[in-house]
Amino acid sequence: MLTVGRALLLRGGTPRVLLLACAEDLECTPGFQQKVFYIEQPFEFTEDQPILNLVFDDCKGNNKLNFEVSNPDFKVEHDGSLVALKNVSEAGRALFVHARSEHAEDMAEILIVGADEKHDALKEIFKIEGNLGIPRQKRAILATPILIPENQRPPFPRSVGKVIRSEGTEGAKFRLSGKGVDQDPKGIFRINEISGDVSVTRPLDREAIANYELEVEVTDLSGKIIDGPVRLDISVIDQNDNRPMFKEGPYVGHVMEGSPTGTTVMRMTAFDADDPSTDNALLRYNILKQTPTKPSPNMFYIDPEKGDIVTVVSPVLLDRETMETPKYELVIEAKDMGGHDVGLTGTATATILIDDKNDHPPEFTKKEFQATVKEGVTGVIVNLTVGDRDDPATGAWRAVYTIINGNPGQSFEIHTNPQTNEGMLSVVKPLDYEISAFHTLLIKVENEDPLIPDIAYGPSSTATVQITVEDVNEGPVFHPNPMTVTKQENIPIGSIVLTVNATDPDTLQHQTIRYSVYKDPASWLEINPTNGTVATTAVLDRESPHVQDNKYTALFLAIDSGNPPATGTGTLHITLEDVNDNVPSLYPTLAKVCDDAKDLRVVVLGASDKDLHPNTDPFKFELSKQSGPEKLWRINKLNNTHAQVVLLQNLKKANYNIPISVTDSGKPPLTNNTELKLQVCSCKKSRMDCSASDALHISMTLILLSLFSLFCL
């Protein structure tokens, strides 16, 4: 008789086997006669106490039978008794027992459940579509769940289970379907249609597919289903075939120097693709190697379960400035099977950097620095050097310099060279030897980052700089500069413009000064080389192109008698006042008209004057006396700057000169007598012909439009 059951370990330690189903005696099936057990978790599994009995039969005498248990805290005796190797309180959630003889091998699963899970386990056993496939109602097909270890070795195919039909029908056949049979991945399982033996055709990989849900049917010879379908569950039992892997690298951690013992640096986490509910994926961590090994070969510790790396040395040893290098490399090992020797391992490198804190103040390399600078010169005069034992890549090393005394005129500045950390002392305002030949500066140096509380800046963080100013021959200085005067244009040649004044700043040197003209664009001026008197050598003209905005500019030199001589430059601005020295000009000077024109307004004349108001408009326009008894034209004033010439009658085709005078409003006024050339032309078919009078061939329409536009001004 075949017995299918489950065992529950009672609190007294005695296993109870529940008989769930019976069938007629069948031929021997190699393997475990019962493949799944449920055990209630006791307070503790006592050492050497039998827990349950496993029955394995290879149907050929069990020669060289051997058992392996997935949890190293347990073993199976040769008679199939499962016992604990030590007192165990935490055994995990599942055990797997692998049995192998010369002729067969199989896997049994032992599930450990809590007291509150026992009822659910029994419900699972007895449910209608349970893992055993045993319904409460009568069913002819018995499809017991099959457990198959992954990575089995050949030969294949190999039998892994059997489907039973209690009611025989002549010619009935078993048919298997589902994922792994007729659905991808196809062809993994097959069934003997007569005997119901289920076989696997190749090794399985739990990490690819952990469970297969198949269906078994019974058909007659024509293929008609006569029983089923019934679900057949196949579970792939995990083997420890995956090494732990560190996937999140590179792993870099930082810890501040002087950190207390037990400071967490970083966490290392590995991944194992095996079943997380088994010891195959139960990882433990260990440090295999530390580089370098000083000041201690065991600077760090890793929590074997969490993977947290912490410091284990005292804060005194965790001193960045005394270490060979601030970088440590740890080879971290992750081992499955809870860290036991049989476990598989994976390794990764953790890089730990000891970060600097500002526990060393910067110190000057000497108490006093010397510098020499010529007066009148700016720029860097000395580099101040300091030492700092902190990390050059941090604000704990970078220096900040401050002048705390000796710089009332703000003539000096100091900046930090970012590459060398030196203080670059510069003169930013030229120094004057005659005012002070020596300067003494007091300078302090600090870090960008504040010092830690128990460290302070000392006397070595201050220094003095002695600066000597060298005298140089400085050029004379004009007072004031620039110089400004106002003169009328057209003043007589030889007129005095002004007398310049230049002094030598080298008061300790008795030197003479000579003057000369440096730039005189219009060549209007000269200067007395001894007393600096500037006079005119030509008539000043406000209307000259060298005058901009009524202002004429010239440059003069003052040269001392030093060796070598020094030169100073002075600028003179002469503002020129206008006088009425320009007659007004008239435009245009040519006009044309048709000999039969109806509009006898010939042209609008305009006047302009280079002078300034009031020496310009309003202008007075007049005609000179006309020859002959008959007057031919007249001039009419339009506004202050324009007048219009009008013919009094049509004229014959010829050239005429009309004398006109225009007078400005200056005092005294200036008059310009000029002539307007008038061409009288013949006009036919909208074309003007002035050939007989040397006129240009211009469109009549254009002339009329021009006259109209001029009239509208």
XYZ file of C-alpha atoms in Angstrom:
713
model
C 0.000 0.000 0.000
C 1.285 3.518 -0.873
C 1.173 6.062 1.936
C 1.267 9.791 1.268
C 1.575 12.058 4.310
C 2.973 15.007 6.183
C 4.736 15.055 9.591
C 4.182 17.669 12.272
C 6.641 17.671 15.170
C 4.668 18.041 18.395
C 5.891 20.053 21.334
C 6.862 16.790 23.053
C 9.178 16.056 20.157
C 7.217 13.081 18.771
C 6.394 13.353 15.061
C 2.840 12.668 14.032
C 2.243 11.276 10.506
C -1.153 12.043 9.052
C -2.501 9.461 6.585
C -4.151 11.348 3.815
C -4.756 8.889 1.013
C -4.322 5.242 0.213
C -4.094 3.360 -3.044
C -3.519 -0.172 -4.107
C 0.026 -1.528 -3.910
C 2.086 -0.228 -6.793
C 5.434 -1.161 -8.216
C 8.496 0.403 -6.542
C 9.247 4.052 -7.482
C 12.897 5.037 -6.864
C 13.460 7.954 -4.504
C 12.068 9.342 -1.271
C 8.788 7.702 -0.426
C 7.670 10.972 1.133
C 9.101 14.199 -0.288
C 7.606 17.074 1.716
C 7.471 17.437 5.528
C 6.103 20.189 7.758
C 7.806 20.567 11.173
C 6.591 22.872 13.897
C 9.441 25.082 15.076
C 10.312 24.124 18.704
C 12.031 26.476 21.138
C 15.238 24.679 20.228
C 16.326 21.658 18.208
C 18.214 19.573 20.784
C 21.600 18.127 19.843
C 21.476 14.464 18.595
C 17.697 14.293 19.023
C 15.955 12.554 16.095
C 13.494 14.883 14.451
C 11.910 12.670 11.815
C 12.660 9.624 9.681
C 13.234 9.862 5.928
C 12.623 6.782 3.771
C 14.625 6.484 0.543
C 14.450 3.438 -1.730
C 16.268 3.056 -5.038
C 14.390 -0.245 -5.551
C 17.753 -2.031 -5.864
C 18.981 -2.345 -2.296
C 20.166 1.235 -1.550
C 23.810 0.287 -2.138
C 26.226 3.105 -1.152
C 23.372 5.347 -0.028
C 24.521 8.838 1.010
C 22.566 11.807 2.442
C 23.393 15.560 2.217
C 21.563 18.312 4.151
C 21.392 21.939 2.963
C 21.799 23.270 6.541
C 25.158 22.300 8.101
C 23.558 22.326 11.582
C 21.768 19.059 10.719
C 22.674 15.624 9.374
C 20.890 12.438 8.223
C 21.999 9.089 9.629
C 22.370 6.050 7.367
C 18.957 4.831 8.513
C 17.348 8.116 7.349
C 17.002 9.785 10.768
C 17.289 13.592 10.684
C 19.155 14.894 13.786
C 20.589 18.225 14.909
C 24.376 18.511 15.302
C 24.057 21.094 18.093
C 21.442 23.024 20.020
C 19.821 25.143 17.326
C 17.241 27.860 17.936
C 17.283 29.520 14.490
C 17.244 26.909 11.766
C 15.765 28.904 8.891
C 12.552 28.202 7.073
C 13.452 25.176 4.951
C 15.848 22.243 4.748
C 16.597 20.104 1.738
C 17.911 16.573 1.943
C 19.648 15.129 -1.097
C 19.978 11.356 -1.258
C 22.111 9.467 -3.785
C 22.840 5.763 -4.305
C 24.406 3.811 -7.156
C 21.081 3.629 -8.965
C 19.004 6.664 -7.985
C 18.970 10.109 -6.391
C 16.172 12.313 -5.069
C 15.425 15.402 -2.986
C 13.147 15.812 0.037
C 11.977 19.163 1.412
C 11.473 19.882 5.130
C 9.473 23.048 5.820
C 9.748 24.555 9.325
C 6.625 26.437 10.404
C 5.765 28.396 13.533
C 3.054 27.346 15.946
C 0.629 29.843 14.424
C 1.357 28.490 10.977
C 0.534 24.851 11.818
C -3.180 25.302 11.171
C -2.459 26.952 7.820
C -0.109 24.104 6.939
C -2.822 21.534 7.606
C -5.275 23.561 5.525
C -2.714 23.548 2.733
C -2.440 19.798 2.969
C -6.172 19.199 2.832
C -7.305 21.871 0.384
C -9.194 20.686 -2.665
C -6.620 21.705 -5.240
C -3.678 21.259 -2.851
C -0.106 20.473 -3.708
C -0.840 16.745 -3.418
C -3.601 16.977 -5.957
C -5.869 14.877 -3.673
C -9.446 16.224 -3.779
C -12.131 15.593 -1.267
C -14.317 14.289 -4.052
C -13.361 11.092 -5.762
C -10.920 11.613 -8.624
C -9.289 8.863 -10.648
C -5.962 10.745 -11.291
C -3.462 11.135 -8.447
C -0.732 13.707 -9.369
C 1.604 14.123 -6.419
C 3.842 17.244 -6.484
C 7.329 16.535 -7.808
C 10.537 18.100 -6.468
C 13.578 18.021 -8.727
C 17.057 19.257 -7.764
C 18.556 21.711 -10.241
C 21.784 20.904 -12.071
C 21.319 17.116 -12.122
C 23.977 15.158 -13.953
C 23.322 12.843 -16.927
C 22.041 10.401 -17.961
C 18.840 11.933 -19.277
C 15.958 11.492 -19.499
C 15.501 10.431 -15.899
C 12.342 9.561 -14.015
C 11.252 12.138 -11.456
C 7.747 11.013 -10.496
C 4.647 9.116 -11.443
C 1.014 9.957 -12.101
C -1.469 7.283 -10.949
C -4.958 6.477 -12.222
C -7.028 4.342 -9.860
C -9.648 3.428 -12.446
C -8.236 1.509 -15.354
C -9.716 1.874 -18.824
C -8.533 -0.247 -21.679
C -6.506 1.859 -24.122
C -6.467 4.979 -21.887
C -3.459 7.252 -22.265
C -1.833 9.961 -20.099
C -1.244 13.341 -21.672
C 0.938 16.111 -20.153
C 0.731 19.803 -21.138
C 1.856 23.254 -20.008
C 4.986 25.387 -19.770
C 7.962 23.073 -20.136
C 6.071 20.520 -22.206
C 4.241 21.958 -25.188
C 4.848 25.613 -24.229
C 8.192 27.400 -24.152
C 10.566 26.220 -22.946
C 9.308 23.126 -24.716
C 10.359 19.533 -24.231
C 11.713 19.713 -20.673
C 9.194 17.202 -19.276
C 7.421 14.260 -20.763
C 5.126 11.511 -19.543
C 4.858 7.822 -20.434
C 1.370 7.729 -21.815
C 0.845 4.150 -20.605
C 2.620 3.993 -17.204
C 2.295 7.677 -16.181
C 6.027 7.977 -15.423
C 7.123 11.634 -15.561
C 10.710 12.275 -16.671
C 12.949 15.293 -17.142
C 15.047 15.538 -20.303
C 17.800 17.929 -19.223
C 19.231 19.744 -16.173
C 17.023 22.441 -14.642
C 18.012 25.901 -13.452
C 16.004 27.190 -10.496
C 17.274 30.731 -11.101
C 15.682 30.624 -14.574
C 12.378 28.939 -13.631
C 11.625 27.836 -10.062
C 8.189 26.254 -10.552
C 6.269 24.568 -13.329
C 2.484 24.174 -13.282
C 1.530 21.335 -15.636
C -1.735 19.578 -16.332
C -2.332 15.832 -16.662
C -5.248 14.395 -18.641
C -6.385 10.889 -19.510
C -7.712 10.345 -23.036
C -9.171 7.387 -24.911
C -7.746 6.039 -28.121
C -9.504 8.737 -30.140
C -7.957 11.536 -28.042
C -11.132 12.369 -26.178
C -10.525 13.442 -22.564
C -12.027 10.942 -20.181
C -10.470 12.276 -16.967
C -8.794 15.500 -15.820
C -7.243 17.799 -16.253
C -5.434 17.592 -12.883
C -2.665 20.008 -11.929
C 0.821 18.630 -11.543
C 3.213 20.963 -9.667
C 6.927 20.562 -10.261
C 9.266 22.560 -8.024
C 12.975 22.992 -8.747
C 15.029 22.507 -5.602
C 17.799 25.041 -5.189
C 21.410 23.954 -5.267
C 24.206 26.212 -4.173
C 25.339 26.987 -7.714
C 25.613 30.795 -7.595
C 28.429 32.690 -6.001
C 27.742 35.924 -4.141
C 28.334 38.938 -6.346
C 29.066 42.584 -5.517
C 27.166 44.544 -8.159
C 27.190 48.123 -6.892
C 30.884 48.964 -7.104
C 33.136 50.768 -7.073
C 32.874 50.881 -3.290
C 34.388 54.051 -1.827
C 33.926 55.184 1.751
C 35.103 58.204 3.730
C 35.860 58.589 7.409
C 37.136 61.686 9.174
C 40.493 61.355 10.861
C 40.287 61.097 14.634
C 36.796 59.554 14.455
C 35.782 57.522 17.532
C 36.173 53.763 17.542
C 33.118 52.105 16.030
C 32.393 54.831 13.472
C 30.522 53.382 10.492
C 32.381 54.024 7.239
C 30.253 52.306 4.594
C 28.124 49.259 3.839
C 29.055 46.411 1.493
C 26.149 44.387 0.115
C 26.449 41.322 -2.109
C 23.770 39.500 -4.098
C 23.268 35.750 -4.368
C 20.934 34.409 -7.054
C 20.154 31.249 -5.076
C 16.952 30.697 -3.099
C 16.823 33.442 -0.431
C 14.876 31.141 1.899
C 17.791 28.707 2.089
C 21.326 28.854 3.343
C 22.437 28.877 -0.277
C 21.818 32.635 -0.229
C 22.568 33.267 3.456
C 25.625 35.522 3.246
C 28.327 36.342 5.735
C 30.999 39.003 5.234
C 34.672 38.993 6.120
C 37.755 41.178 5.537
C 40.405 39.092 3.784
C 43.114 41.709 3.374
C 43.948 45.294 4.355
C 46.427 47.442 2.427
C 48.473 49.082 3.896
C 48.795 47.252 7.207
C 50.041 50.248 9.214
C 49.570 51.664 11.775
C 47.513 48.540 12.542
C 46.768 45.450 10.425
C 43.201 45.575 11.702
C 42.048 49.143 11.171
C 38.510 48.121 10.290
C 35.887 45.492 11.057
C 32.945 44.357 8.953
C 29.662 43.221 10.446
C 29.375 39.640 9.126
C 25.601 39.849 8.619
C 24.932 43.495 7.646
C 28.168 44.249 5.793
C 28.770 47.503 7.699
C 32.463 48.486 7.816
C 33.410 50.306 11.036
C 36.623 51.620 12.547
C 38.207 49.544 15.321
C 41.372 51.529 16.113
C 41.573 54.393 18.568
C 41.125 57.969 17.281
C 44.828 58.588 17.968
C 45.875 56.005 15.364
C 43.353 57.350 12.859
C 45.632 60.332 12.204
C 45.935 61.246 8.567
C 49.195 63.127 8.986
C 51.022 60.128 10.522
C 49.792 57.513 8.030
C 51.787 56.233 5.072
C 48.784 57.020 2.902
C 45.273 58.281 3.643
C 43.819 55.539 1.426
C 43.133 51.976 2.559
C 41.973 49.116 0.380
C 40.068 46.206 1.909
C 39.400 42.931 0.113
C 35.911 41.971 1.266
C 34.652 38.401 0.982
C 31.004 37.393 0.916
C 30.361 33.672 1.549
C 27.013 31.893 1.309
C 25.883 28.886 3.385
C 26.001 31.227 6.362
C 29.767 31.565 6.046
C 30.566 27.830 6.502
C 33.477 26.292 4.686
C 31.222 24.612 2.130
C 29.906 28.001 0.978
C 30.736 29.747 -2.277
C 32.521 33.093 -2.134
C 32.697 36.370 -4.008
C 35.061 39.278 -3.360
C 35.197 43.022 -3.945
C 37.565 45.822 -3.014
C 36.471 48.602 -0.694
C 38.472 51.832 -0.845
C 38.404 53.864 2.350
C 39.706 57.429 2.373
C 40.735 59.111 5.605
C 39.405 62.641 5.277
C 41.351 65.506 6.710
C 40.129 67.837 9.415
C 41.779 71.121 10.238
C 43.911 70.026 13.170
C 47.124 71.813 12.078
C 47.310 75.625 11.785
C 49.451 77.152 9.016
C 52.829 78.474 10.204
C 55.192 80.947 8.565
C 58.551 79.465 7.614
C 60.275 82.483 9.226
C 59.275 85.337 11.486
C 60.459 88.186 9.236
C 60.523 88.728 5.485
C 62.426 91.432 3.562
C 61.301 93.257 0.386
C 62.651 96.127 -1.733
C 60.572 98.164 -4.164
C 61.229 101.228 -6.290
C 58.969 104.174 -5.731
C 56.227 104.572 -8.312
C 56.176 100.826 -9.105
C 53.268 98.422 -8.478
C 53.079 94.618 -8.456
C 54.197 91.621 -6.356
C 57.233 92.390 -4.211
C 57.633 89.228 -2.069
C 56.146 85.723 -1.638
C 55.452 84.692 1.956
C 55.891 80.957 2.601
C 53.977 78.856 5.139
C 53.801 75.199 6.117
C 50.619 73.234 6.843
C 50.413 69.500 7.515
C 46.777 69.192 6.475
C 45.478 67.852 3.158
C 46.450 70.229 0.300
C 43.192 69.475 -1.483
C 41.029 70.904 1.303
C 40.194 74.178 2.978
C 42.094 72.887 6.015
C 45.322 73.535 4.051
C 44.495 76.535 1.893
C 45.848 79.725 3.470
C 44.154 83.107 3.843
C 46.471 86.064 4.521
C 45.513 89.340 6.211
C 47.534 92.542 6.757
C 46.684 93.477 10.326
C 49.036 96.464 10.785
C 51.172 98.931 8.789
C 48.845 99.565 5.832
C 46.825 102.712 6.658
C 46.892 104.019 3.076
C 45.862 100.650 1.650
C 48.975 100.682 -0.531
C 49.503 96.923 -0.085
C 47.383 93.841 -0.802
C 48.086 90.165 -0.294
C 46.621 87.206 -2.191
C 47.106 83.450 -1.928
C 48.825 81.481 -4.681
C 46.427 78.506 -5.070
C 49.193 76.153 -6.240
C 51.882 76.884 -3.650
C 49.768 78.345 -0.811
C 52.226 81.264 -0.678
C 51.101 84.771 0.175
C 51.808 87.162 -2.725
C 52.358 90.636 -1.220
C 51.760 93.377 -3.806
C 52.041 97.161 -4.017
C 48.743 98.430 -5.426
C 49.309 102.168 -4.868
C 52.734 103.552 -5.912
C 54.974 104.385 -2.950
C 56.730 107.751 -2.553
C 60.286 107.674 -1.314
C 60.063 111.322 -0.286
C 57.133 110.540 2.028
C 58.404 107.289 3.565
C 61.447 105.181 2.674
C 60.492 102.241 4.958
C 57.311 100.292 5.721
C 56.701 97.520 8.265
C 53.692 95.209 7.825
C 52.302 92.692 10.324
C 50.611 89.769 8.554
C 48.618 86.815 9.893
C 47.711 83.587 8.122
C 44.657 81.387 8.700
C 42.918 78.515 6.903
C 39.762 78.693 4.835
C 38.194 76.130 7.179
C 38.053 76.816 10.925
C 40.381 74.907 13.225
C 38.923 72.139 15.350
C 37.968 73.357 18.833
C 41.030 72.071 20.695
C 43.522 73.672 18.241
C 44.356 77.417 18.095
C 46.523 79.724 15.986
C 49.854 80.451 17.640
C 52.683 82.995 17.275
C 54.008 81.160 14.209
C 50.864 82.143 12.337
C 52.001 85.812 12.229
C 55.061 87.397 10.587
C 56.449 90.852 9.771
C 57.555 92.192 6.397
C 60.209 94.933 6.213
C 59.826 96.935 2.980
C 62.522 99.329 1.714
C 61.513 101.958 -0.868
C 64.234 102.927 -3.369
C 64.396 106.508 -4.666
C 64.071 107.032 -8.438
C 64.284 110.197 -10.547
C 60.642 111.131 -10.980
C 59.431 113.380 -13.738
C 58.246 116.941 -12.995
C 54.551 117.396 -12.307
C 52.424 120.162 -13.851
C 50.077 122.097 -11.589
C 47.258 121.981 -12.448
C 46.994 119.273 -15.046
C 45.173 119.713 -17.337
C 45.450 123.513 -17.640
C 42.545 125.519 -19.095
C 42.311 129.087 -20.481
C 39.756 130.996 -22.595
C 40.877 133.261 -25.449
C 39.237 135.020 -28.365
C 40.126 133.719 -31.775
C 42.156 136.050 -33.954
C 44.140 137.519 -31.017
C 47.370 139.084 -32.229
C 50.372 136.896 -32.907
C 52.697 136.917 -29.894
C 49.872 137.177 -27.383
C 50.550 135.497 -23.992
C 48.229 132.537 -23.424
C 49.421 131.527 -19.915
C 52.518 130.552 -17.938
C 52.709 126.829 -17.004
C 54.001 125.648 -13.622
C 55.791 122.305 -13.045
C 57.621 121.113 -9.912
C 60.052 118.230 -9.296
C 58.817 115.698 -6.693
C 62.430 114.753 -5.924
C 62.654 117.343 -3.190
C 65.890 115.908 -1.865
C 67.564 116.452 -5.222
C 68.161 120.015 -6.403
C 67.292 119.923 -10.092
C 66.298 122.503 -12.737
C 63.361 122.194 -15.122
C 63.157 123.100 -18.841
C 59.963 123.272 -20.922
C 59.212 122.359 -24.535
C 56.238 121.904 -26.867
C 55.269 118.228 -27.215
C 52.144 118.355 -29.398
C 50.770 121.494 -31.134
C 48.511 120.229 -33.981
C 48.030 123.634 -35.711
C 51.512 125.022 -34.846
C 49.945 128.015 -33.121
C 51.986 128.081 -29.877
C 55.475 128.359 -28.413
C 56.791 128.044 -24.815
C 59.656 129.757 -23.065
C 61.994 126.865 -22.036
C 62.965 128.579 -18.804
C 59.895 130.263 -17.332
C 57.138 128.277 -19.092
C 55.347 131.229 -20.738
C 53.125 130.110 -23.647
C 52.554 132.606 -26.501
C 50.870 132.509 -29.939
C 52.923 132.150 -33.129
C 49.913 132.280 -35.481
C 46.320 133.480 -35.536
C 44.001 131.278 -33.507
C 40.992 130.178 -35.566
C 37.935 128.711 -33.907
C 36.763 127.381 -37.261
C 39.971 125.330 -37.769
C 39.595 121.526 -38.126
C 42.031 121.202 -35.203
C 39.436 122.729 -32.899
C 36.832 120.387 -31.409
C 33.828 121.809 -29.562
C 35.500 125.259 -29.505
C 38.496 123.729 -27.690
C 42.098 123.498 -28.873
C 44.425 121.040 -27.088
C 48.237 121.147 -26.867
C 50.780 119.127 -24.835
C 53.960 120.392 -23.153
C 56.944 118.683 -21.596
C 58.802 119.538 -18.379
C 62.266 117.924 -18.277
C 64.428 117.859 -15.160
C 68.225 117.856 -15.023
C 68.588 114.392 -13.500
C 70.803 111.608 -14.844
C 69.076 110.300 -16.778
C 66.606 113.162 -17.044
C 62.946 112.536 -16.222
C 60.030 114.022 -18.107
C 56.548 115.117 -17.120
C 53.694 115.927 -19.511
C 51.140 118.706 -19.153
C 47.941 119.239 -21.131
C 46.618 122.695 -22.135
C 43.004 123.255 -23.230
C 42.317 126.645 -24.908
C 38.622 127.487 -25.229
C 38.267 129.865 -28.247
C 35.613 132.560 -28.205
C 34.021 133.372 -31.557
C 34.470 136.696 -33.423
C 32.705 137.692 -36.642
C 35.478 136.743 -39.027
C 33.541 134.731 -41.639
C 31.251 136.213 -44.329
C 28.028 134.301 -44.973
C 27.856 132.033 -48.022
C 24.925 131.643 -50.448
C 23.480 128.466 -52.023
C 22.586 127.460 -54.673
C 24.503 129.562 -57.201
C 22.729 128.150 -60.332
C 19.026 128.161 -61.297
C 17.052 127.238 -64.460
C 13.654 128.310 -65.721
C 11.528 127.776 -68.885
C 11.147 130.728 -71.219
C 7.334 130.290 -71.134
C 7.033 129.359 -67.450
C 3.818 130.380 -65.764
C 5.355 130.201 -62.255
C 8.083 132.855 -62.179
C 9.378 131.928 -58.726
C 12.842 130.847 -59.804
C 14.672 129.543 -56.753
C 14.850 129.584 -52.938
C 18.253 130.776 -51.696
C 19.800 129.839 -48.340
C 22.652 131.398 -46.383
C 25.088 129.886 -43.843
C 27.924 131.196 -41.671
C 30.832 129.387 -39.933
C 30.631 131.774 -37.014
C 28.497 131.326 -33.928
C 25.410 133.230 -32.895
C 25.023 136.243 -32.769
C 27.505 136.540 -35.635
C 25.307 134.588 -38.049
C 21.556 134.957 -38.806
C 19.256 136.659 -39.285
C 20.700 137.330 -42.740
C 19.851 140.303 -44.949
C 19.322 139.466 -48.679
C 19.533 142.303 -51.316
C 19.698 142.661 -55.107
C 22.354 144.874 -56.593
C 21.190 147.665 -58.888
C 19.745 146.271 -62.161
C 21.008 147.732 -65.495
C 18.475 149.212 -67.905
C 15.217 150.989 -67.310
C 13.143 147.825 -66.846
C 13.410 145.669 -63.694
C 13.483 141.938 -64.499
C 13.553 140.249 -61.014
C 13.223 140.809 -57.324
C 14.181 138.964 -54.082
C 11.751 138.218 -51.224
C 12.909 137.248 -47.704
C 11.264 134.039 -46.473
C 12.825 133.714 -42.973
C 16.068 134.447 -41.107
C 18.119 132.157 -43.358
C 16.254 131.935 -46.721
C 14.995 134.218 -49.522
C 13.276 133.665 -52.893
C 14.192 135.042 -56.335
C 11.132 135.887 -58.496
C 11.083 136.930 -62.190
C 8.915 139.878 -63.014
C 8.335 138.691 -66.609
C 9.215 135.864 -68.950
C 12.700 136.185 -70.397
C 14.175 135.087 -73.642
C 16.304 132.003 -73.804
C 19.717 133.093 -72.532
C 22.073 133.092 -69.518
C 21.649 135.823 -66.897
C 23.782 136.791 -63.878
C 21.802 138.146 -60.950
C 23.975 140.066 -58.410
C 22.953 139.353 -54.802
C 24.436 140.469 -51.485
C 23.909 138.667 -48.134
C 24.867 140.273 -44.796
C 25.161 138.600 -41.343
C 24.166 140.076 -37.958
C 27.651 140.459 -36.495
C 29.101 143.597 -35.046
C 30.365 144.855 -37.288
C 28.354 142.888 -39.896
C 30.065 141.172 -42.828
C 28.611 141.112 -46.383
C 29.174 138.654 -49.202
C 28.486 139.909 -52.769
C 27.893 137.072 -55.193
C 26.015 136.272 -58.414
C 23.231 133.799 -59.087
C 23.571 132.287 -62.578
C 20.109 131.975 -64.192
C 19.606 129.857 -67.330
C 16.400 130.516 -69.312
C 15.670 127.408 -71.451
C 13.104 126.316 -74.022
C 10.687 123.661 -72.808
C 8.844 121.416 -75.226
C 6.945 118.173 -74.551
C 7.968 118.189 -70.900
C 11.677 118.443 -71.801
C 13.953 121.384 -71.050
C 16.443 122.427 -73.710
C 19.181 124.700 -72.449
C 21.695 123.902 -75.218
C 21.683 127.362 -76.687
C 22.431 128.739 -73.271
C 24.847 125.944 -72.251
C 22.079 124.456 -70.099
C 21.995 120.828 -68.977
C 19.351 118.463 -70.438
C 17.076 118.119 -67.432
C 13.474 116.943 -67.391
C 10.983 119.798 -67.224
C 8.964 117.815 -64.757
C 11.997 117.416 -62.503
C 12.714 121.172 -62.616
C 9.150 122.046 -61.743
C 9.140 119.564 -58.853
C 12.435 121.019 -57.608
C 11.115 124.559 -57.741
C 7.942 123.516 -55.930
C 9.892 121.794 -53.178
C 12.189 124.768 -52.731
C 9.218 127.089 -52.514
C 7.684 124.956 -49.753
C 10.724 125.244 -47.518
